[in-house]
Short mmCIF file of C-alpha atoms and ligand atoms in Angstrom, two decimals:
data_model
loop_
_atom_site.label_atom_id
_atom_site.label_comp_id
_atom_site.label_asym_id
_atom_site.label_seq_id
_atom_site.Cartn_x
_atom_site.Cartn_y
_atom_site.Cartn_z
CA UNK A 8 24.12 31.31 -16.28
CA UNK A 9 20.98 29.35 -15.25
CA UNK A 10 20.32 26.67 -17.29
CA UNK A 11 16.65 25.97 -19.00
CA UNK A 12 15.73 22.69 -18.63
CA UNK A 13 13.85 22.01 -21.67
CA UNK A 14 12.66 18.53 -20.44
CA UNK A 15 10.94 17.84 -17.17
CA UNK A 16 8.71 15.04 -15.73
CA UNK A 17 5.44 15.96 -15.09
CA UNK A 18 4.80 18.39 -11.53
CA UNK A 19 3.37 15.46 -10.23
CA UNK A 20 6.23 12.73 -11.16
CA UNK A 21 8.76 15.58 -10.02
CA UNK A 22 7.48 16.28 -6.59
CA UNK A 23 8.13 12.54 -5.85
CA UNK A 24 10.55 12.26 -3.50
CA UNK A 25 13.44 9.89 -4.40
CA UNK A 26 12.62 5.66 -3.16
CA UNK A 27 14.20 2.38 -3.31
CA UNK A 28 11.94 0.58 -1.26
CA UNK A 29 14.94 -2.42 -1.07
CA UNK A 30 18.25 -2.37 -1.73
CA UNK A 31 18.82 -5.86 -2.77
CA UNK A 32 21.22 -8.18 -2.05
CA UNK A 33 23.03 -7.98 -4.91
CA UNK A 34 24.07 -4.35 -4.33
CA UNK A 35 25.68 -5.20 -1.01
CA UNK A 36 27.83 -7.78 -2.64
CA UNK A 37 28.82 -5.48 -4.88
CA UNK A 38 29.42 -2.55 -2.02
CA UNK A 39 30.83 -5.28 0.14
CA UNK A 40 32.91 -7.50 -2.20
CA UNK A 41 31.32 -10.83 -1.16
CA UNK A 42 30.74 -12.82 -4.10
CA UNK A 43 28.19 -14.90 -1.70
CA UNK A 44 25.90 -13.93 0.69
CA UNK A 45 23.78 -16.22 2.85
CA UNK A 46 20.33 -14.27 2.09
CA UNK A 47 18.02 -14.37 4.86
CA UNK A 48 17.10 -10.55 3.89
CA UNK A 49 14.00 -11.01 2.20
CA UNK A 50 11.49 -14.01 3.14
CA UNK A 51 12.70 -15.57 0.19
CA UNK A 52 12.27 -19.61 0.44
CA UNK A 53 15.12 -21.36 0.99
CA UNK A 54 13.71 -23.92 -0.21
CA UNK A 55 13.43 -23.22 -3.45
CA UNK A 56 10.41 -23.74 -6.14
CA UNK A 57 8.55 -27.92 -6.12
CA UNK A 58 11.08 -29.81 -8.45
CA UNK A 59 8.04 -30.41 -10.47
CA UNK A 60 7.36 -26.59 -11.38
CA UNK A 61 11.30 -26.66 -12.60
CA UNK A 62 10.73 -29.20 -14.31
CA UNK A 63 7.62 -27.98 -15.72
CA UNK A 64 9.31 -24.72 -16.69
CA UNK A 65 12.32 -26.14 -17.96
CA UNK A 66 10.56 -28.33 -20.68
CA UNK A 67 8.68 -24.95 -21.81
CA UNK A 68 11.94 -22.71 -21.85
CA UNK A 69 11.93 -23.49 -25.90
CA UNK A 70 8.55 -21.71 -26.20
CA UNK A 71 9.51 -18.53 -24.53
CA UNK A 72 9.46 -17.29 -28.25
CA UNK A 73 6.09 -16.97 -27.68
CA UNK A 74 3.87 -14.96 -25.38
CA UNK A 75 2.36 -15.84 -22.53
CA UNK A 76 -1.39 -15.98 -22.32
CA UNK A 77 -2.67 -12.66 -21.23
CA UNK A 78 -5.19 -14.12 -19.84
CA UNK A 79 -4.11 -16.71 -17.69
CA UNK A 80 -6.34 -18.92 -18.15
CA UNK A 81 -5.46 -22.16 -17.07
CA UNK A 82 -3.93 -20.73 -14.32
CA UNK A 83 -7.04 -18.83 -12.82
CA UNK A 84 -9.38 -21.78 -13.67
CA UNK A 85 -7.00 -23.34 -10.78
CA UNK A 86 -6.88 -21.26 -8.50
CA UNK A 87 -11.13 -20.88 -8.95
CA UNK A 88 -11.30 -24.29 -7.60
CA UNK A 89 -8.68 -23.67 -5.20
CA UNK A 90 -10.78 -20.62 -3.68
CA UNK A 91 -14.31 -21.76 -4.84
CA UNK A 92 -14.64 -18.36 -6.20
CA UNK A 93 -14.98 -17.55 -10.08
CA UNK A 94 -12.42 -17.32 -12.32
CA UNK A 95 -14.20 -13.68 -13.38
CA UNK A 96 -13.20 -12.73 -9.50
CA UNK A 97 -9.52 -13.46 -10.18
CA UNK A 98 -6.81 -11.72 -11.95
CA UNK A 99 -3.23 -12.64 -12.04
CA UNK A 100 0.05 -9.78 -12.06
CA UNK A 101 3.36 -9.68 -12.24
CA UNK A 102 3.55 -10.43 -8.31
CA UNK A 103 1.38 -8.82 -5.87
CA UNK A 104 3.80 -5.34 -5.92
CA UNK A 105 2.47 -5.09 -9.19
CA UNK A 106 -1.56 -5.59 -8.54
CA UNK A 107 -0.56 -3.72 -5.34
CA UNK A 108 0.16 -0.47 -8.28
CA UNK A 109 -2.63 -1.18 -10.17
CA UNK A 110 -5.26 -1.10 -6.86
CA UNK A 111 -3.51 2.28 -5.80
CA UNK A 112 -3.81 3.57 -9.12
CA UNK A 113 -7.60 2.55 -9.68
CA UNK A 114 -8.52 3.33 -6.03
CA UNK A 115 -6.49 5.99 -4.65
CA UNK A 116 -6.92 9.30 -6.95
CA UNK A 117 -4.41 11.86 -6.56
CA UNK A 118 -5.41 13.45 -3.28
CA UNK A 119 -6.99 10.64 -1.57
CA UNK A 120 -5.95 9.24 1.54
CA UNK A 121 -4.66 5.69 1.82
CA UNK A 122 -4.30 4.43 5.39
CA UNK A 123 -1.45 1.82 6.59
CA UNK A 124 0.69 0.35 9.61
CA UNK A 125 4.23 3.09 9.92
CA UNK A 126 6.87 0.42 8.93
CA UNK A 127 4.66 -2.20 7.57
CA UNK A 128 5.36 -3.60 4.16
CA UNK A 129 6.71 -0.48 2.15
CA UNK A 130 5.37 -1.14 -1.55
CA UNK A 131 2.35 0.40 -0.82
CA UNK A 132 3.54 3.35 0.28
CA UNK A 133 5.89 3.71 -2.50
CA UNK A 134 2.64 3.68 -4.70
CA UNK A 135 0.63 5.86 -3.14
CA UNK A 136 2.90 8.45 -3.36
CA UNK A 137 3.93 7.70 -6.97
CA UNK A 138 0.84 8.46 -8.07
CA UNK A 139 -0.40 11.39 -6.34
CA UNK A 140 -2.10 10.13 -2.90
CA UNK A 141 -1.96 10.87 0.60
CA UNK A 142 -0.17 8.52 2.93
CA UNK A 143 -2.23 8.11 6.30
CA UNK A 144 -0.32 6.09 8.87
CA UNK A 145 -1.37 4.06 12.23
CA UNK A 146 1.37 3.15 14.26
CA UNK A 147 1.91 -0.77 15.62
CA UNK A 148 1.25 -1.81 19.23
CA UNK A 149 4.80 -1.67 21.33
CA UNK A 150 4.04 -5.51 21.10
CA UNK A 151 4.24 -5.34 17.46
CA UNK A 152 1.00 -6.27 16.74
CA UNK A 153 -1.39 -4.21 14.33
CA UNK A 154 -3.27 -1.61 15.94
CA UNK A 155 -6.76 -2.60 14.46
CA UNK A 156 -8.77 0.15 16.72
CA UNK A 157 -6.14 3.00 15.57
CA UNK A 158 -6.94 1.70 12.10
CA UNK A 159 -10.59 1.88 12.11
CA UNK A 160 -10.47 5.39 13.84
CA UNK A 161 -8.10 6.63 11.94
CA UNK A 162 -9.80 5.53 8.56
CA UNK A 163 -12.98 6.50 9.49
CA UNK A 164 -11.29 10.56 10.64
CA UNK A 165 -9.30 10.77 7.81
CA UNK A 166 -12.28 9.70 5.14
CA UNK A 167 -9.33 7.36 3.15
CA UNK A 168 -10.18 5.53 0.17
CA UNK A 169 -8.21 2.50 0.91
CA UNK A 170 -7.16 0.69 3.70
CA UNK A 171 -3.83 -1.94 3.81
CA UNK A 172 -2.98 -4.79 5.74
CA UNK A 173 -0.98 -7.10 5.72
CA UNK A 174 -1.92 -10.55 7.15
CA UNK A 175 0.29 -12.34 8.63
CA UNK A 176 1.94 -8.97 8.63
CA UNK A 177 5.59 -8.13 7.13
CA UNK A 178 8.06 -7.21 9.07
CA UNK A 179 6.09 -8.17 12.61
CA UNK A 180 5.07 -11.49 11.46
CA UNK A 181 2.19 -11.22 13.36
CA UNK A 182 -1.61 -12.48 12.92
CA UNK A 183 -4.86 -11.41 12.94
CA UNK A 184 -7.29 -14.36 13.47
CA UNK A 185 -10.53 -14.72 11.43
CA UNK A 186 -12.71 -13.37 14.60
CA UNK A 187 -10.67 -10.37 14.70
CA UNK A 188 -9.89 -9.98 11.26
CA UNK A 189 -13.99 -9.68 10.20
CA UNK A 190 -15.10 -7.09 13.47
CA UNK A 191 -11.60 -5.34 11.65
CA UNK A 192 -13.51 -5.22 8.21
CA UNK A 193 -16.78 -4.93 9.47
CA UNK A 194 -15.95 -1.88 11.52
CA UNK A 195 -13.99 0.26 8.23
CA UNK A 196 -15.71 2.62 6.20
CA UNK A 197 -18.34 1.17 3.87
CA UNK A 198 -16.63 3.46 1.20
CA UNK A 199 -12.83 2.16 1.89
CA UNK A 200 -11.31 -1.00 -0.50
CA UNK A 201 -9.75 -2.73 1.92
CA UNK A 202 -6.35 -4.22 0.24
CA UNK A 203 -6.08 -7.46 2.58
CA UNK A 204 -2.38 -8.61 1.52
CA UNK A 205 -1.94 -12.39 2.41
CA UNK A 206 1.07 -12.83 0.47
CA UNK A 207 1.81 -15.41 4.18
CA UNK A 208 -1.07 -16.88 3.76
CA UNK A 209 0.07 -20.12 2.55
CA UNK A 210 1.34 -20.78 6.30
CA UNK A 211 -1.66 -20.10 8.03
CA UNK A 212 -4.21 -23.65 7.94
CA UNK A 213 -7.08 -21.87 5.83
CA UNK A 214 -9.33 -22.16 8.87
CA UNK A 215 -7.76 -19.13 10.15
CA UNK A 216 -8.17 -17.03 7.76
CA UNK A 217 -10.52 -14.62 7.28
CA UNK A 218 -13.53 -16.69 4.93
CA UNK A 219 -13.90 -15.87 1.63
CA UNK A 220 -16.19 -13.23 1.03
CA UNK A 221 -16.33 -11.37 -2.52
CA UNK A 222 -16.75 -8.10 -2.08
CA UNK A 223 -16.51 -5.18 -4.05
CA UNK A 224 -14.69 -3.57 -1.19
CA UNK A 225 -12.48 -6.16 -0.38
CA UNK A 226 -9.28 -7.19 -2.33
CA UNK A 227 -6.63 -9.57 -1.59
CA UNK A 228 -3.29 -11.15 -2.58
CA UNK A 229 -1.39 -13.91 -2.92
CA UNK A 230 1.67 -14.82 -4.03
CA UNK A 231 3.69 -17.79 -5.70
CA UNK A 232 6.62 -15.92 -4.17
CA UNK A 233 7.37 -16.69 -0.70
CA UNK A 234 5.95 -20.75 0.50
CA UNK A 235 5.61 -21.69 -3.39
CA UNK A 236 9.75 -20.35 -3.95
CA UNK A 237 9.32 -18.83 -7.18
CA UNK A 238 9.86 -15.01 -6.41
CA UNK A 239 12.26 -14.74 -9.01
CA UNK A 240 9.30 -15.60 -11.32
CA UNK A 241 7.18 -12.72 -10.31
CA UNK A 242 3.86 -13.62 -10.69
CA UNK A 243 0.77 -13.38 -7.59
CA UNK A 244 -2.80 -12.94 -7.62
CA UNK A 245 -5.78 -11.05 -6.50
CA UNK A 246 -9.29 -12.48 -5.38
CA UNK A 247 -11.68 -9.75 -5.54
CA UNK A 248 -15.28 -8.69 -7.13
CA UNK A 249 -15.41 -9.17 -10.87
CA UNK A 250 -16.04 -5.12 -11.00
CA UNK A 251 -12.91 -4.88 -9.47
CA UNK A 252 -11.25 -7.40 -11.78
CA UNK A 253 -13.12 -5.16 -14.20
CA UNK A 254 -11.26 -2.01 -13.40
CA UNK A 255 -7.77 -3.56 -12.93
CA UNK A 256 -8.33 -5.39 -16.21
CA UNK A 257 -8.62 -1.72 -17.95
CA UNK A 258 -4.82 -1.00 -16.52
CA UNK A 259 -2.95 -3.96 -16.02
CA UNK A 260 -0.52 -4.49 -18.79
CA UNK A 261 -1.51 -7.58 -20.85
CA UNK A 262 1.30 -9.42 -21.29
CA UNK A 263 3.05 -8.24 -18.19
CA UNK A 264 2.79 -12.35 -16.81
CA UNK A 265 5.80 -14.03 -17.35
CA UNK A 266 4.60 -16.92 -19.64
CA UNK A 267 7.06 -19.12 -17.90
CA UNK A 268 5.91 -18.29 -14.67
CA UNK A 269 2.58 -19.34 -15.63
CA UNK A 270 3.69 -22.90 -16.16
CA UNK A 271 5.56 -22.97 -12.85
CA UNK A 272 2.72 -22.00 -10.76
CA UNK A 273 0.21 -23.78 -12.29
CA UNK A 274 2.45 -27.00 -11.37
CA UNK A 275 3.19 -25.52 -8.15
CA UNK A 276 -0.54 -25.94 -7.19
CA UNK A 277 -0.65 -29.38 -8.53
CA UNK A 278 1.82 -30.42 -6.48
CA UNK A 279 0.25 -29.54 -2.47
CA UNK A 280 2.89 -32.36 -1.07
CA UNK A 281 5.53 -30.13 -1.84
CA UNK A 282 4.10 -26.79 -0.43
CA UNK A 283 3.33 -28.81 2.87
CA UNK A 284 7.13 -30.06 3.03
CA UNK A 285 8.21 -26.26 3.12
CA UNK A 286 5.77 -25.26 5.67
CA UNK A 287 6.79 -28.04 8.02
CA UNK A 288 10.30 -27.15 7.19
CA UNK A 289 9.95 -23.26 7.99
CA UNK A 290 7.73 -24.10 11.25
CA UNK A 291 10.75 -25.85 12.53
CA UNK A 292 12.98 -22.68 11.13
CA UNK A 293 11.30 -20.60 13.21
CA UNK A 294 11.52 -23.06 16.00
CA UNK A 295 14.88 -23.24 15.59
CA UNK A 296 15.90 -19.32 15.82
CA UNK A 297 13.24 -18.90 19.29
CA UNK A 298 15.42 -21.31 20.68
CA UNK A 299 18.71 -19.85 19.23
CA UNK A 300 16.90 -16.53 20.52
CA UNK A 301 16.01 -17.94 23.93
CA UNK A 302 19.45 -19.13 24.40
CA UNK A 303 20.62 -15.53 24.58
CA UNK A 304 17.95 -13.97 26.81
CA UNK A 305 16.70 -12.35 23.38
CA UNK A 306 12.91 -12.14 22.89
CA UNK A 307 11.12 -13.17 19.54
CA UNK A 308 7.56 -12.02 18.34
CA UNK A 309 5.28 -15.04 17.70
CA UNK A 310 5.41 -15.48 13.77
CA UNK A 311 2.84 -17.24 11.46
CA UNK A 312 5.28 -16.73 8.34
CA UNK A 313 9.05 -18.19 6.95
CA UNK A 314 10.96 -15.42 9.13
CA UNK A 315 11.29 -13.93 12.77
CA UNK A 316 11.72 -10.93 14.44
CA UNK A 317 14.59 -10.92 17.28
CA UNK A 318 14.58 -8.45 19.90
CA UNK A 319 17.80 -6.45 20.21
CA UNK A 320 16.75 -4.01 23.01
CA UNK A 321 17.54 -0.80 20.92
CA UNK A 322 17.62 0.17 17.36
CA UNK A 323 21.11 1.37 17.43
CA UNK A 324 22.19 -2.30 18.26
CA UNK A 325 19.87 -3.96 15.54
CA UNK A 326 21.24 -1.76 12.93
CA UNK A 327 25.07 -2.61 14.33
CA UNK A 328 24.02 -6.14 14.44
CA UNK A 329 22.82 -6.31 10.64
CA UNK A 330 26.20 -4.44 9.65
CA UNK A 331 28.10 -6.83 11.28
CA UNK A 332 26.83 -9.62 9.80
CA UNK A 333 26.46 -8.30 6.90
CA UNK A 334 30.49 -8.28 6.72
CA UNK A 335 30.98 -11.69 7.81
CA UNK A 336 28.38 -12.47 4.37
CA UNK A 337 25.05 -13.23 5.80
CA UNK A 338 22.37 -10.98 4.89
CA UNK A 339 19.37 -9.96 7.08
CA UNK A 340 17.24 -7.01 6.89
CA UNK A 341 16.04 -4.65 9.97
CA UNK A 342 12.51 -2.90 10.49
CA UNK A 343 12.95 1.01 10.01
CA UNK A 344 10.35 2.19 12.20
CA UNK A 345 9.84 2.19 15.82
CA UNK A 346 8.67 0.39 17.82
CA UNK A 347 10.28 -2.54 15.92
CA UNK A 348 13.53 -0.94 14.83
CA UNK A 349 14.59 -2.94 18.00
CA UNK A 350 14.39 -6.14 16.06
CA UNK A 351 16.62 -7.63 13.47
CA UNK A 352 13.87 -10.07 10.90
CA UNK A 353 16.05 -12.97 9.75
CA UNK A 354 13.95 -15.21 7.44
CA UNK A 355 14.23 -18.94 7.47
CA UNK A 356 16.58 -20.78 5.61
CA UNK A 357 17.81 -24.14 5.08
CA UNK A 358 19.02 -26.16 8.20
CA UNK A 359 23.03 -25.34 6.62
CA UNK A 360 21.78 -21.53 6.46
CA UNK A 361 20.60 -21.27 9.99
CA UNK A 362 24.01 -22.67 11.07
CA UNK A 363 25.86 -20.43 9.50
CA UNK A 364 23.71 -17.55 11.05
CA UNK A 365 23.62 -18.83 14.56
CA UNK A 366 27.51 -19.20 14.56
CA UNK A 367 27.96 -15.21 12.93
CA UNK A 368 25.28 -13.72 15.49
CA UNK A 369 26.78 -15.41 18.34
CA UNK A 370 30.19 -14.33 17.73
CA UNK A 371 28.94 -10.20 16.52
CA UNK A 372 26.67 -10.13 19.81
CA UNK A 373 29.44 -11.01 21.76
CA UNK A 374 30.99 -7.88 20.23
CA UNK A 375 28.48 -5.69 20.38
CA UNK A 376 27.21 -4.84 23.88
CA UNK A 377 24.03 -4.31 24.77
C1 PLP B 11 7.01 -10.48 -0.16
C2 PLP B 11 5.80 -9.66 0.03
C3 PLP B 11 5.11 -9.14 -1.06
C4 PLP B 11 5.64 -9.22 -2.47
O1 PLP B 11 5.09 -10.22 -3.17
P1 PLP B 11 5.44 -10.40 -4.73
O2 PLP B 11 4.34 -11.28 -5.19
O3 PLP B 11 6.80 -11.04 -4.78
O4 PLP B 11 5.44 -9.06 -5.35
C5 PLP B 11 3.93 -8.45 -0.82
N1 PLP B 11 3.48 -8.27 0.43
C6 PLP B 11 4.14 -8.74 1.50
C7 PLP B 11 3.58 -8.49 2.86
C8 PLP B 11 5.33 -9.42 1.34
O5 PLP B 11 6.02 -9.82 2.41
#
């Protein structure tokens, strides 16, 4: 006899096809047994959050009895100086997959069209479809760069109401430079938000970046997750017009910022000296694993962020690759979609880390032919 479910999600909720947009590390030591994992999977830094924001943190760990302040104050009067912009044109979430939800959900109403890269960062699609849009996708370039024309034309024939990028871009690594970047924004529909993700952006010199305009169709976001180390933490940022700060105010769950994640990026922009030691430090990662690359008549794509895309000539090998190692304990994470399911994206760790990956790829390329 059929059963009556008496309790169902709403048509919309239902219709959603199952996600995980990452399976984390933790699962695979848990399918795998390894009670360590050298994690190069997910762009994390190695290097882990400026000693002062620890220490910052730790001293307020007494007070997490109370909660943070929903408005963030102190933080966004920072990070107005930092970006000369307002602190009415900032708002501050639980990490930029979070304000990523809450642009989607102001933006994008059920129906609309939201335009990406096929393969490009994944939260975005996750939240289009969870609440009701239509993904719209542009393929990359076979040289893994972003296919800005296919963008435009495609945003402009498909009439979407929003627009992502990612810039430098996740998984290619790849960057657009400010020239580019403006004919890019310039050239969308008037009507578009264009969600400009520059959760990189701390490894770019801020010359070549796109300049700071606020406008009402323009949003972007940082992150204290990936140069600043604190992605545990969850907290990022959006710079954006104070209508749009506005509307995401209106949605954004209040006390949704970690109040001890507050403290540690607050003294993660006071202390600059520290943020510039980790860039150096993943410039000569990535220097490192070209060479490593180079040394095995493997190509790279040119990366402007703390990881780098290796070419294994087919996706079948990739994937095999990022098993192996996987069983020998060091975690690394493929691209899904062609054309860069050829690569294998190890971020940048620690000098000991890279070691210990060089020495494990070595040994499973020798193992599995080309
Ligand atoms: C890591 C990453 C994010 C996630 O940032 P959080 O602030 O940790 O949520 C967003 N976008 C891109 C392109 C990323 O690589």
């Amino acid at each position: 006899m059929e059963e009556t479910k008496l309790i169902r999600p709403a048509p919309a909720i239902e219709a959603i096809p199952p996600t995980v947009p990452f399976i984390g590390p933790e699962q695979l030591m848990r399918q795998t047994g390894h009670a360590e994992l050298v994690r190069l999977g997910a762009n994390e830094s190695a290097f882990g959050p400026s000693p002062k924001a620890v220490e910052a943190m730790a001293a307020e760990l007494p007070r997490l009895s109370w909660y943070g302040d929903p408005e963030s104050y102190d933080l966004r009067s920072m990070l107005a100086v930092k970006h000369r912009c307002a602190i009415e044109e900032l708002v501050v979430g639980s990490g930029i997959d979070e304000l990523m939800g809450l642009v989607v959900r102001a933006f994008v109403a059920p129906g609309a069209a939201a335009l990406t890269t096929r393969g490009s960062y994944p939260t975005l699609n996750y939240h289009v479809i969870g609440y009701g849009g239509r993904l719209v996708l542009a393929g990359y370039r076979s040289d893994g760069r972003l296919d800005l024309e296919a963008l435009v034309e495609t945003a402009h024939r498909e009439s979407v109401s929003l627009v992502y990028l990612a810039n430098p871009d996740n998984p290619s690594g790849t960057f657009v430079s400010h020239d580019e970047m403006q004919r890019f924004y310039d050239a969308l529909p008037k009507n578009a938000v264009v969600l400009l993700d520059e959760a990189y952006a701390d490894f770019v010199d801020d010359g070549e970046l796109m300049p700071a305009t606020i406008e009402d169709r323009l949003i972007r976001t940082r992150t204290f997750s990936k140069a600043y180390g604190m992605a545990g933490a969850r907290i990022g940022y959006a710079i954006t017009a104070r209508s749009n700060v506005d509307t995401l105010q209106k949605i954004r769950l209040h006390y949704g910022v970690n109040r001890n994640a507050q403290i540690g990026a607050i003294a993660s922009l006071s202390d600059d000296a520290f943020r510039r030691f980790v860039v150096d430090a993943v410039a000569q990662g990535r220097e490192d694993y070209a060479r490593l690359a180079a040394s095995l008549n493997l190509a790279t794509i040119p990366s402007k962020t703390n990881f780098v895309c290796i070419d294994l000539g087919t996706a079948d090998r990739a994937t095999r690759v990022m098993n192996e190692l996987l069983q020998r304990g060091v975690w690394i994470r493929k691209p899904a979609q062609a054309p860069l399911d050829r690569f294998v994206r190890v971020s940048v760790g620690t000098p000991a880390m890279r070691a210990a990956f060089e020495q494990a790829f070595r040994a499973v390329l020798a193992e599995v032919p080309a």
